[in-house]
JSON list of C-alpha atoms in Angstrom, two decimals:
[
{"chain": "A", "resi": 840, "resn": "MET", "atom": "CA", "xyz": [24.28, -7.38, 8.50]},
{"chain": "A", "resi": 841, "resn": "LEU", "atom": "CA", "xyz": [22.30, -8.54, 5.48]},
{"chain": "A", "resi": 842, "resn": "LYS", "atom": "CA", "xyz": [21.43, -5.99, 2.86]},
{"chain": "A", "resi": 843, "resn": "PRO", "atom": "CA", "xyz": [17.70, -5.24, 2.44]},
{"chain": "A", "resi": 844, "resn": "PHE", "atom": "CA", "xyz": [15.87, -7.20, -0.21]},
{"chain": "A", "resi": 845, "resn": "LEU", "atom": "CA", "xyz": [14.59, -3.99, -1.82]},
{"chain": "A", "resi": 846, "resn": "THR", "atom": "CA", "xyz": [15.28, -0.28, -1.54]},
{"chain": "A", "resi": 847, "resn": "ALA", "atom": "CA", "xyz": [13.38, 2.49, -3.32]},
{"chain": "A", "resi": 848, "resn": "ASN", "atom": "CA", "xyz": [11.84, 5.90, -2.96]},
{"chain": "A", "resi": 849, "resn": "TRP", "atom": "CA", "xyz": [8.06, 5.76, -2.47]},
{"chain": "A", "resi": 850, "resn": "ARG", "atom": "CA", "xyz": [6.52, 9.10, -3.35]},
{"chain": "A", "resi": 851, "resn": "TYR", "atom": "CA", "xyz": [3.11, 10.78, -3.49]},
{"chain": "A", "resi": 852, "resn": "LEU", "atom": "CA", "xyz": [1.06, 8.03, -1.87]},
{"chain": "A", "resi": 853, "resn": "ALA", "atom": "CA", "xyz": [-2.63, 8.69, -2.59]},
{"chain": "A", "resi": 854, "resn": "MET", "atom": "CA", "xyz": [-4.46, 6.93, 0.27]},
{"chain": "A", "resi": 855, "resn": "LEU", "atom": "CA", "xyz": [-8.23, 6.43, 0.21]},
{"chain": "A", "resi": 856, "resn": "ASN", "atom": "CA", "xyz": [-9.43, 4.89, 3.48]},
{"chain": "A", "resi": 857, "resn": "PHE", "atom": "CA", "xyz": [-12.70, 3.14, 4.31]},
{"chain": "A", "resi": 858, "resn": "ALA", "atom": "CA", "xyz": [-14.09, 1.84, 7.61]},
{"chain": "A", "resi": 859, "resn": "VAL", "atom": "CA", "xyz": [-15.31, -1.73, 7.03]},
{"chain": "A", "resi": 860, "resn": "ASP", "atom": "CA", "xyz": [-16.91, -4.61, 8.89]},
{"chain": "A", "resi": 861, "resn": "SER", "atom": "CA", "xyz": [-14.16, -6.74, 10.42]},
{"chain": "A", "resi": 862, "resn": "GLU", "atom": "CA", "xyz": [-15.91, -9.92, 9.22]},
{"chain": "A", "resi": 863, "resn": "LEU", "atom": "CA", "xyz": [-15.16, -8.88, 5.64]},
{"chain": "A", "resi": 864, "resn": "LEU", "atom": "CA", "xyz": [-11.42, -9.11, 6.30]},
{"chain": "A", "resi": 865, "resn": "ALA", "atom": "CA", "xyz": [-11.31, -12.25, 8.45]},
{"chain": "A", "resi": 866, "resn": "PRO", "atom": "CA", "xyz": [-10.75, -14.68, 5.51]},
{"chain": "A", "resi": 867, "resn": "TYR", "atom": "CA", "xyz": [-7.60, -12.80, 4.46]},
{"chain": "A", "resi": 868, "resn": "MET", "atom": "CA", "xyz": [-5.81, -12.76, 7.81]},
{"chain": "A", "resi": 869, "resn": "PRO", "atom": "CA", "xyz": [-2.50, -14.65, 7.98]},
{"chain": "A", "resi": 870, "resn": "VAL", "atom": "CA", "xyz": [-2.03, -17.13, 10.82]},
{"chain": "A", "resi": 871, "resn": "GLY", "atom": "CA", "xyz": [-0.86, -15.46, 14.02]},
{"chain": "A", "resi": 872, "resn": "THR", "atom": "CA", "xyz": [-2.17, -11.99, 13.19]},
{"chain": "A", "resi": 873, "resn": "GLU", "atom": "CA", "xyz": [-5.23, -10.13, 14.41]},
{"chain": "A", "resi": 874, "resn": "LEU", "atom": "CA", "xyz": [-7.04, -7.10, 13.07]},
{"chain": "A", "resi": 875, "resn": "ASP", "atom": "CA", "xyz": [-5.68, -3.74, 14.17]},
{"chain": "A", "resi": 876, "resn": "PHE", "atom": "CA", "xyz": [-8.34, -1.21, 15.19]},
{"chain": "A", "resi": 877, "resn": "HIS", "atom": "CA", "xyz": [-8.28, 2.55, 15.54]},
{"chain": "A", "resi": 878, "resn": "ASP", "atom": "CA", "xyz": [-11.12, 4.10, 17.55]},
{"chain": "A", "resi": 879, "resn": "ASP", "atom": "CA", "xyz": [-12.90, 0.74, 17.41]},
{"chain": "A", "resi": 880, "resn": "LYS", "atom": "CA", "xyz": [-12.83, 0.65, 13.60]},
{"chain": "A", "resi": 881, "resn": "THR", "atom": "CA", "xyz": [-10.86, -1.39, 11.10]},
{"chain": "A", "resi": 882, "resn": "TYR", "atom": "CA", "xyz": [-9.84, 0.05, 7.77]},
{"chain": "A", "resi": 883, "resn": "LEU", "atom": "CA", "xyz": [-9.45, -0.92, 4.15]},
{"chain": "A", "resi": 884, "resn": "SER", "atom": "CA", "xyz": [-7.30, 1.36, 1.97]},
{"chain": "A", "resi": 885, "resn": "VAL", "atom": "CA", "xyz": [-6.75, 1.85, -1.75]},
{"chain": "A", "resi": 886, "resn": "VAL", "atom": "CA", "xyz": [-3.23, 3.25, -2.18]},
{"chain": "A", "resi": 887, "resn": "GLY", "atom": "CA", "xyz": [-1.50, 4.48, -5.33]},
{"chain": "A", "resi": 888, "resn": "PHE", "atom": "CA", "xyz": [2.12, 5.66, -5.42]},
{"chain": "A", "resi": 889, "resn": "LEU", "atom": "CA", "xyz": [5.36, 5.92, -7.36]},
{"chain": "A", "resi": 890, "resn": "PHE", "atom": "CA", "xyz": [8.45, 3.72, -7.06]},
{"chain": "A", "resi": 891, "resn": "TYR", "atom": "CA", "xyz": [11.66, 5.59, -7.89]},
{"chain": "A", "resi": 892, "resn": "HIS", "atom": "CA", "xyz": [15.26, 4.30, -8.06]},
{"chain": "A", "resi": 893, "resn": "THR", "atom": "CA", "xyz": [14.31, 0.73, -7.15]},
{"chain": "A", "resi": 894, "resn": "VAL", "atom": "CA", "xyz": [17.14, -1.65, -6.27]},
{"chain": "A", "resi": 895, "resn": "VAL", "atom": "CA", "xyz": [16.55, -5.39, -5.71]},
{"chain": "A", "resi": 896, "resn": "CYS", "atom": "CA", "xyz": [19.15, -7.46, -3.84]},
{"chain": "A", "resi": 897, "resn": "GLY", "atom": "CA", "xyz": [21.62, -4.61, -4.24]},
{"chain": "A", "resi": 898, "resn": "LEU", "atom": "CA", "xyz": [21.21, -4.46, -8.02]},
{"chain": "A", "resi": 899, "resn": "PRO", "atom": "CA", "xyz": [19.45, -1.81, -10.12]},
{"chain": "A", "resi": 900, "resn": "ILE", "atom": "CA", "xyz": [17.44, -3.64, -12.78]},
{"chain": "A", "resi": 901, "resn": "PRO", "atom": "CA", "xyz": [17.29, -1.81, -16.14]},
{"chain": "A", "resi": 902, "resn": "ARG", "atom": "CA", "xyz": [13.79, -0.55, -17.05]},
{"chain": "A", "resi": 903, "resn": "HIS", "atom": "CA", "xyz": [12.48, -1.71, -13.66]},
{"chain": "A", "resi": 904, "resn": "ARG", "atom": "CA", "xyz": [13.58, 1.19, -11.46]},
{"chain": "A", "resi": 905, "resn": "ASN", "atom": "CA", "xyz": [10.69, 3.65, -11.81]},
{"chain": "A", "resi": 906, "resn": "PHE", "atom": "CA", "xyz": [7.06, 2.54, -11.95]},
{"chain": "A", "resi": 907, "resn": "GLU", "atom": "CA", "xyz": [3.61, 2.83, -10.37]},
{"chain": "A", "resi": 908, "resn": "GLU", "atom": "CA", "xyz": [1.81, 0.62, -7.86]},
{"chain": "A", "resi": 909, "resn": "VAL", "atom": "CA", "xyz": [-1.84, 0.59, -6.74]},
{"chain": "A", "resi": 910, "resn": "ASN", "atom": "CA", "xyz": [-2.81, -1.72, -3.91]},
{"chain": "A", "resi": 911, "resn": "LEU", "atom": "CA", "xyz": [-5.76, -2.70, -1.73]},
{"chain": "A", "resi": 912, "resn": "ARG", "atom": "CA", "xyz": [-4.70, -3.34, 1.86]},
{"chain": "A", "resi": 913, "resn": "PHE", "atom": "CA", "xyz": [-5.89, -3.62, 5.46]},
{"chain": "A", "resi": 914, "resn": "TYR", "atom": "CA", "xyz": [-4.25, -3.41, 8.88]},
{"chain": "A", "resi": 915, "resn": "VAL", "atom": "CA", "xyz": [-3.24, -6.10, 11.36]},
{"chain": "A", "resi": 916, "resn": "ARG", "atom": "CA", "xyz": [-0.94, -6.61, 14.31]},
{"chain": "A", "resi": 917, "resn": "LYS", "atom": "CA", "xyz": [1.12, -9.55, 15.57]},
{"chain": "A", "resi": 918, "resn": "LYS", "atom": "CA", "xyz": [2.48, -10.17, 19.06]},
{"chain": "A", "resi": 919, "resn": "PHE", "atom": "CA", "xyz": [6.25, -10.49, 19.33]},
{"chain": "A", "resi": 920, "resn": "ALA", "atom": "CA", "xyz": [7.69, -10.95, 22.81]},
{"chain": "A", "resi": 921, "resn": "ASP", "atom": "CA", "xyz": [6.13, -8.11, 24.83]},
{"chain": "A", "resi": 922, "resn": "THR", "atom": "CA", "xyz": [5.37, -5.80, 21.89]},
{"chain": "A", "resi": 923, "resn": "TRP", "atom": "CA", "xyz": [2.95, -5.59, 18.99]},
{"chain": "A", "resi": 924, "resn": "ARG", "atom": "CA", "xyz": [4.19, -5.45, 15.43]},
{"chain": "A", "resi": 925, "resn": "ARG", "atom": "CA", "xyz": [1.71, -3.42, 13.41]},
{"chain": "A", "resi": 926, "resn": "GLY", "atom": "CA", "xyz": [1.50, -4.34, 9.76]},
{"chain": "A", "resi": 927, "resn": "VAL", "atom": "CA", "xyz": [-0.48, -4.53, 6.55]},
{"chain": "A", "resi": 928, "resn": "VAL", "atom": "CA", "xyz": [-1.98, -7.35, 4.52]},
{"chain": "A", "resi": 929, "resn": "PHE", "atom": "CA", "xyz": [-2.44, -6.86, 0.79]},
{"chain": "A", "resi": 930, "resn": "ILE", "atom": "CA", "xyz": [-5.50, -8.15, -1.04]},
{"chain": "A", "resi": 931, "resn": "ARG", "atom": "CA", "xyz": [-4.35, -7.03, -4.51]},
{"chain": "A", "resi": 932, "resn": "GLU", "atom": "CA", "xyz": [-1.30, -5.15, -5.81]},
{"chain": "A", "resi": 933, "resn": "LEU", "atom": "CA", "xyz": [-1.08, -3.76, -9.33]},
{"chain": "A", "resi": 934, "resn": "VAL", "atom": "CA", "xyz": [2.24, -2.96, -11.06]},
{"chain": "A", "resi": 935, "resn": "PRO", "atom": "CA", "xyz": [3.16, -2.45, -14.73]},
{"chain": "A", "resi": 936, "resn": "LYS", "atom": "CA", "xyz": [6.17, -4.78, -14.72]},
{"chain": "A", "resi": 937, "resn": "ILE", "atom": "CA", "xyz": [5.74, -8.55, -15.10]},
{"chain": "A", "resi": 938, "resn": "ALA", "atom": "CA", "xyz": [9.18, -9.22, -13.59]},
{"chain": "A", "resi": 939, "resn": "ILE", "atom": "CA", "xyz": [8.30, -7.20, -10.47]},
{"chain": "A", "resi": 940, "resn": "ALA", "atom": "CA", "xyz": [5.00, -9.05, -10.08]},
{"chain": "A", "resi": 941, "resn": "LEU", "atom": "CA", "xyz": [6.66, -12.47, -10.46]},
{"chain": "A", "resi": 942, "resn": "THR", "atom": "CA", "xyz": [9.46, -11.63, -8.02]},
{"chain": "A", "resi": 943, "resn": "ALA", "atom": "CA", "xyz": [6.99, -10.45, -5.38]},
{"chain": "A", "resi": 944, "resn": "ARG", "atom": "CA", "xyz": [4.85, -13.57, -5.79]},
{"chain": "A", "resi": 945, "resn": "VAL", "atom": "CA", "xyz": [7.80, -15.98, -5.58]},
{"chain": "A", "resi": 946, "resn": "PHE", "atom": "CA", "xyz": [9.80, -14.36, -2.76]},
{"chain": "A", "resi": 947, "resn": "TYR", "atom": "CA", "xyz": [6.98, -12.85, -0.66]},
{"chain": "A", "resi": 948, "resn": "GLY", "atom": "CA", "xyz": [3.81, -14.63, -1.76]},
{"chain": "A", "resi": 949, "resn": "GLU", "atom": "CA", "xyz": [2.20, -11.25, -2.39]},
{"chain": "A", "resi": 950, "resn": "PRO", "atom": "CA", "xyz": [-0.90, -11.03, -4.66]},
{"chain": "A", "resi": 951, "resn": "TYR", "atom": "CA", "xyz": [0.66, -8.96, -7.46]},
{"chain": "A", "resi": 952, "resn": "LEU", "atom": "CA", "xyz": [-0.91, -8.50, -10.87]},
{"chain": "A", "resi": 953, "resn": "ALA", "atom": "CA", "xyz": [0.89, -6.92, -13.85]},
{"chain": "A", "resi": 954, "resn": "LEU", "atom": "CA", "xyz": [-1.20, -4.51, -15.94]},
{"chain": "A", "resi": 955, "resn": "PRO", "atom": "CA", "xyz": [-0.46, -1.57, -18.25]},
{"chain": "A", "resi": 956, "resn": "MET", "atom": "CA", "xyz": [-0.21, 1.50, -15.99]},
{"chain": "A", "resi": 957, "resn": "ARG", "atom": "CA", "xyz": [0.49, 5.21, -16.21]},
{"chain": "A", "resi": 958, "resn": "SER", "atom": "CA", "xyz": [0.52, 8.15, -13.84]},
{"chain": "A", "resi": 959, "resn": "LYS", "atom": "CA", "xyz": [0.47, 11.91, -13.67]},
{"chain": "A", "resi": 960, "resn": "VAL", "atom": "CA", "xyz": [1.83, 13.67, -10.60]},
{"chain": "A", "resi": 961, "resn": "GLU", "atom": "CA", "xyz": [2.17, 17.44, -10.17]},
{"chain": "A", "resi": 962, "resn": "ASP", "atom": "CA", "xyz": [3.51, 19.33, -7.17]},
{"chain": "A", "resi": 963, "resn": "LYS", "atom": "CA", "xyz": [3.84, 23.02, -7.88]},
{"chain": "A", "resi": 964, "resn": "ASP", "atom": "CA", "xyz": [2.42, 26.42, -6.91]},
{"chain": "A", "resi": 965, "resn": "GLY", "atom": "CA", "xyz": [0.96, 24.96, -3.71]},
{"chain": "A", "resi": 966, "resn": "ILE", "atom": "CA", "xyz": [-1.16, 22.37, -5.54]},
{"chain": "A", "resi": 967, "resn": "VAL", "atom": "CA", "xyz": [-0.50, 18.61, -5.45]},
{"chain": "A", "resi": 968, "resn": "ARG", "atom": "CA", "xyz": [-2.21, 16.30, -7.91]},
{"chain": "A", "resi": 969, "resn": "ALA", "atom": "CA", "xyz": [-1.71, 12.53, -8.18]},
{"chain": "A", "resi": 970, "resn": "LYS", "atom": "CA", "xyz": [-3.45, 10.25, -10.65]},
{"chain": "A", "resi": 971, "resn": "TYR", "atom": "CA", "xyz": [-2.65, 6.55, -10.99]},
{"chain": "A", "resi": 972, "resn": "GLU", "atom": "CA", "xyz": [-4.22, 4.61, -13.87]},
{"chain": "A", "resi": 973, "resn": "TRP", "atom": "CA", "xyz": [-4.32, 0.96, -14.90]},
{"chain": "A", "resi": 974, "resn": "ARG", "atom": "CA", "xyz": [-5.85, -0.69, -17.95]},
{"chain": "A", "resi": 975, "resn": "ARG", "atom": "CA", "xyz": [-7.92, -3.85, -18.02]},
{"chain": "A", "resi": 976, "resn": "GLY", "atom": "CA", "xyz": [-9.06, -4.83, -21.49]},
{"chain": "A", "resi": 977, "resn": "ASN", "atom": "CA", "xyz": [-9.76, -1.59, -23.33]},
{"chain": "A", "resi": 978, "resn": "GLU", "atom": "CA", "xyz": [-10.74, 0.37, -20.21]},
{"chain": "A", "resi": 979, "resn": "TRP", "atom": "CA", "xyz": [-8.52, 2.66, -18.15]},
{"chain": "A", "resi": 980, "resn": "GLU", "atom": "CA", "xyz": [-9.39, 2.84, -14.44]},
{"chain": "A", "resi": 981, "resn": "HIS", "atom": "CA", "xyz": [-7.88, 5.22, -11.90]},
{"chain": "A", "resi": 982, "resn": "LEU", "atom": "CA", "xyz": [-7.33, 6.57, -8.41]},
{"chain": "A", "resi": 983, "resn": "ALA", "atom": "CA", "xyz": [-6.92, 10.36, -8.38]},
{"chain": "A", "resi": 984, "resn": "MET", "atom": "CA", "xyz": [-6.52, 13.05, -5.69]},
{"chain": "A", "resi": 985, "resn": "GLU", "atom": "CA", "xyz": [-5.86, 16.75, -5.43]},
{"chain": "A", "resi": 986, "resn": "ALA", "atom": "CA", "xyz": [-4.68, 18.76, -2.40]},
{"chain": "A", "resi": 987, "resn": "HIS", "atom": "CA", "xyz": [-3.16, 22.14, -1.63]},
{"chain": "A", "resi": 988, "resn": "GLY", "atom": "CA", "xyz": [-0.83, 23.84, 0.83]},
{"chain": "A", "resi": 989, "resn": "GLU", "atom": "CA", "xyz": [2.12, 22.42, 2.73]},
{"chain": "A", "resi": 990, "resn": "ALA", "atom": "CA", "xyz": [2.34, 18.80, 3.82]},
{"chain": "A", "resi": 991, "resn": "GLN", "atom": "CA", "xyz": [1.69, 18.45, 7.57]},
{"chain": "A", "resi": 992, "resn": "SER", "atom": "CA", "xyz": [3.02, 16.01, 10.15]},
{"chain": "A", "resi": 993, "resn": "CYS", "atom": "CA", "xyz": [0.55, 13.42, 11.42]},
{"chain": "A", "resi": 994, "resn": "ALA", "atom": "CA", "xyz": [-0.52, 14.03, 15.00]},
{"chain": "A", "resi": 995, "resn": "LEU", "atom": "CA", "xyz": [0.47, 11.29, 17.43]},
{"chain": "A", "resi": 996, "resn": "GLY", "atom": "CA", "xyz": [-2.38, 8.84, 17.89]},
{"chain": "A", "resi": 997, "resn": "SER", "atom": "CA", "xyz": [-4.31, 10.24, 14.95]},
{"chain": "A", "resi": 998, "resn": "HIS", "atom": "CA", "xyz": [-6.15, 8.36, 12.23]},
{"chain": "A", "resi": 999, "resn": "ALA", "atom": "CA", "xyz": [-3.54, 9.52, 9.68]},
{"chain": "A", "resi": 1000, "resn": "GLN", "atom": "CA", "xyz": [-0.70, 8.20, 11.81]},
{"chain": "A", "resi": 1001, "resn": "PHE", "atom": "CA", "xyz": [-2.50, 4.87, 12.13]},
{"chain": "A", "resi": 1002, "resn": "ILE", "atom": "CA", "xyz": [-2.82, 4.55, 8.34]},
{"chain": "A", "resi": 1003, "resn": "THR", "atom": "CA", "xyz": [0.74, 5.61, 7.50]},
{"chain": "A", "resi": 1004, "resn": "GLU", "atom": "CA", "xyz": [2.69, 3.89, 10.29]},
{"chain": "A", "resi": 1005, "resn": "HIS", "atom": "CA", "xyz": [2.28, 0.15, 9.89]},
{"chain": "A", "resi": 1006, "resn": "TYR", "atom": "CA", "xyz": [5.83, -1.01, 9.30]},
{"chain": "A", "resi": 1007, "resn": "TRP", "atom": "CA", "xyz": [5.41, -4.76, 8.81]},
{"chain": "A", "resi": 1008, "resn": "GLY", "atom": "CA", "xyz": [4.05, -6.83, 5.94]},
{"chain": "A", "resi": 1009, "resn": "TYR", "atom": "CA", "xyz": [2.23, -10.12, 6.54]},
{"chain": "A", "resi": 1010, "resn": "THR", "atom": "CA", "xyz": [1.32, -12.73, 3.96]},
{"chain": "A", "resi": 1011, "resn": "ALA", "atom": "CA", "xyz": [-0.49, -16.06, 4.35]},
{"chain": "A", "resi": 1012, "resn": "ARG", "atom": "CA", "xyz": [1.66, -18.94, 3.09]},
{"chain": "A", "resi": 1013, "resn": "GLY", "atom": "CA", "xyz": [-0.76, -21.83, 3.60]},
{"chain": "A", "resi": 1014, "resn": "GLU", "atom": "CA", "xyz": [-0.66, -22.64, 7.31]},
{"chain": "A", "resi": 1015, "resn": "ARG", "atom": "CA", "xyz": [2.33, -20.37, 7.82]},
{"chain": "A", "resi": 1016, "resn": "THR", "atom": "CA", "xyz": [2.85, -16.61, 7.78]},
{"chain": "A", "resi": 1017, "resn": "SER", "atom": "CA", "xyz": [5.51, -14.64, 5.94]},
{"chain": "A", "resi": 1018, "resn": "GLU", "atom": "CA", "xyz": [6.71, -11.51, 7.74]},
{"chain": "A", "resi": 1019, "resn": "TYR", "atom": "CA", "xyz": [8.92, -8.65, 6.56]},
{"chain": "A", "resi": 1020, "resn": "LEU", "atom": "CA", "xyz": [9.89, -5.21, 7.82]},
{"chain": "A", "resi": 1021, "resn": "ILE", "atom": "CA", "xyz": [9.39, -1.99, 5.82]},
{"chain": "A", "resi": 1022, "resn": "GLU", "atom": "CA", "xyz": [11.59, 0.77, 7.21]},
{"chain": "A", "resi": 1023, "resn": "HIS", "atom": "CA", "xyz": [10.99, 4.45, 6.50]},
{"chain": "A", "resi": 1024, "resn": "PRO", "atom": "CA", "xyz": [10.82, 7.75, 8.39]},
{"chain": "A", "resi": 1025, "resn": "ARG", "atom": "CA", "xyz": [7.48, 9.29, 9.34]},
{"chain": "A", "resi": 1026, "resn": "TRP", "atom": "CA", "xyz": [5.61, 10.80, 6.42]},
{"chain": "A", "resi": 1027, "resn": "LYS", "atom": "CA", "xyz": [3.82, 14.10, 6.15]},
{"chain": "A", "resi": 1028, "resn": "ILE", "atom": "CA", "xyz": [0.44, 14.38, 4.43]},
{"chain": "A", "resi": 1029, "resn": "TRP", "atom": "CA", "xyz": [-1.79, 16.70, 2.44]},
{"chain": "A", "resi": 1030, "resn": "LEU", "atom": "CA", "xyz": [-5.52, 16.28, 3.13]},
{"chain": "A", "resi": 1031, "resn": "ALA", "atom": "CA", "xyz": [-7.28, 15.80, -0.20]},
{"chain": "A", "resi": 1032, "resn": "ASP", "atom": "CA", "xyz": [-9.64, 18.48, -1.49]},
{"chain": "A", "resi": 1033, "resn": "SER", "atom": "CA", "xyz": [-11.03, 16.04, -4.02]},
{"chain": "A", "resi": 1034, "resn": "PHE", "atom": "CA", "xyz": [-10.61, 12.39, -4.95]},
{"chain": "A", "resi": 1035, "resn": "GLU", "atom": "CA", "xyz": [-11.98, 9.78, -7.33]},
{"chain": "A", "resi": 1036, "resn": "LEU", "atom": "CA", "xyz": [-11.80, 6.00, -7.51]},
{"chain": "A", "resi": 1037, "resn": "LYS", "atom": "CA", "xyz": [-13.05, 4.85, -10.89]},
{"chain": "A", "resi": 1038, "resn": "ALA", "atom": "CA", "xyz": [-12.95, 1.07, -11.33]},
{"chain": "A", "resi": 1039, "resn": "ASP", "atom": "CA", "xyz": [-15.08, -2.02, -11.77]},
{"chain": "A", "resi": 1040, "resn": "ILE", "atom": "CA", "xyz": [-14.66, -3.11, -8.15]},
{"chain": "A", "resi": 1041, "resn": "VAL", "atom": "CA", "xyz": [-16.39, -6.47, -8.60]},
{"chain": "A", "resi": 1042, "resn": "THR", "atom": "CA", "xyz": [-14.04, -7.75, -11.30]},
{"chain": "A", "resi": 1043, "resn": "LEU", "atom": "CA", "xyz": [-10.95, -6.12, -9.77]},
{"chain": "A", "resi": 1044, "resn": "TYR", "atom": "CA", "xyz": [-11.30, -7.08, -6.11]},
{"chain": "A", "resi": 1045, "resn": "GLY", "atom": "CA", "xyz": [-14.39, -9.28, -5.83]},
{"chain": "A", "resi": 1046, "resn": "GLU", "atom": "CA", "xyz": [-18.09, -8.74, -5.23]},
{"chain": "A", "resi": 1047, "resn": "LYS", "atom": "CA", "xyz": [-17.73, -8.55, -1.44]},
{"chain": "A", "resi": 1048, "resn": "PHE", "atom": "CA", "xyz": [-15.69, -5.34, -1.78]},
{"chain": "A", "resi": 1049, "resn": "ALA", "atom": "CA", "xyz": [-18.12, -3.53, -4.09]},
{"chain": "A", "resi": 1050, "resn": "GLU", "atom": "CA", "xyz": [-20.33, -2.01, -1.40]},
{"chain": "A", "resi": 1051, "resn": "PRO", "atom": "CA", "xyz": [-17.53, -1.02, 1.04]},
{"chain": "A", "resi": 1052, "resn": "LEU", "atom": "CA", "xyz": [-15.46, 0.69, -1.68]},
{"chain": "A", "resi": 1053, "resn": "LYS", "atom": "CA", "xyz": [-18.44, 2.59, -3.06]},
{"chain": "A", "resi": 1054, "resn": "ALA", "atom": "CA", "xyz": [-19.28, 4.00, 0.38]},
{"chain": "A", "resi": 1055, "resn": "LYS", "atom": "CA", "xyz": [-18.06, 7.39, 1.55]},
{"chain": "A", "resi": 1056, "resn": "PRO", "atom": "CA", "xyz": [-14.42, 7.07, 2.69]},
{"chain": "A", "resi": 1057, "resn": "VAL", "atom": "CA", "xyz": [-13.38, 8.13, 6.17]},
{"chain": "A", "resi": 1058, "resn": "SER", "atom": "CA", "xyz": [-10.38, 9.99, 4.82]},
{"chain": "A", "resi": 1059, "resn": "ALA", "atom": "CA", "xyz": [-8.39, 10.79, 1.68]},
{"chain": "A", "resi": 1060, "resn": "PHE", "atom": "CA", "xyz": [-4.88, 12.19, 1.76]},
{"chain": "A", "resi": 1061, "resn": "ILE", "atom": "CA", "xyz": [-1.57, 12.21, -0.09]},
{"chain": "A", "resi": 1062, "resn": "ALA", "atom": "CA", "xyz": [1.54, 11.21, 1.86]},
{"chain": "A", "resi": 1063, "resn": "ASP", "atom": "CA", "xyz": [4.81, 12.75, 0.72]},
{"chain": "A", "resi": 1064, "resn": "GLY", "atom": "CA", "xyz": [6.75, 9.48, 1.00]},
{"chain": "A", "resi": 1065, "resn": "SER", "atom": "CA", "xyz": [10.46, 8.80, 1.44]},
{"chain": "A", "resi": 1066, "resn": "HIS", "atom": "CA", "xyz": [13.27, 6.32, 0.93]},
{"chain": "A", "resi": 1067, "resn": "VAL", "atom": "CA", "xyz": [12.20, 2.84, 2.08]},
{"chain": "A", "resi": 1068, "resn": "GLU", "atom": "CA", "xyz": [13.99, -0.43, 2.79]},
{"chain": "A", "resi": 1069, "resn": "VAL", "atom": "CA", "xyz": [12.18, -3.77, 2.63]},
{"chain": "A", "resi": 1070, "resn": "GLN", "atom": "CA", "xyz": [13.98, -6.44, 4.61]},
{"chain": "A", "resi": 1071, "resn": "ARG", "atom": "CA", "xyz": [14.21, -10.10, 3.64]},
{"chain": "A", "resi": 1072, "resn": "ARG", "atom": "CA", "xyz": [11.19, -12.10, 4.68]},
{"chain": "A", "resi": 1073, "resn": "THR", "atom": "CA", "xyz": [10.99, -14.67, 7.45]},
{"chain": "A", "resi": 1074, "resn": "ILE", "atom": "CA", "xyz": [8.38, -17.41, 7.71]},
{"chain": "A", "resi": 1075, "resn": "GLU", "atom": "CA", "xyz": [6.80, -18.41, 10.97]},
{"chain": "A", "resi": 1076, "resn": "PRO", "atom": "CA", "xyz": [6.26, -22.17, 11.47]}
]
């Protein structure tokens, strides 16, 4: 059996989720996929989290093992035999390492951008705080959340399960689609008591996303995360 392309621990995933018009996402859909709905709604999420102990192709890369990522993603599904593979499509992914961004672009075609980043995560005394920052020009922007209590399992069929349990990644490669599997156990979540997304949405993601990402989100929570394995990609003809 082939080794996974990448293994890592993904921790403290701050997930800010918005219901959006499906027509907004149609131009970004890879061939062979369709939008995945939950309760007749489709979602766009801003997600910030930590990579720990990253290994690429079986090798730990010095100074590239622990870092932040912030991404903008939405949810699709793809028919395979008699089942549906539920996955995500990324519109923009921010990381602080140029080598990571280049590797993801070359091997997976993912829309990575390398920027200076920093984070502050606290989990103590029943309070969880996660703040992920990135700098463009002289300005620092951020996604931040705070929650309390114990992390809870996502109820089967719930909105939180829908957001956290899409295990495939899909990327448009011209007229073809790249597909890869992201394996991890089910995550628990803390519902956020407070959250903030501070960014120039127009210049970061495009004018069409300004209004949806300034609207009131449907949900905000922090997922505890786990060890993950990203399998080598395949490309559909």
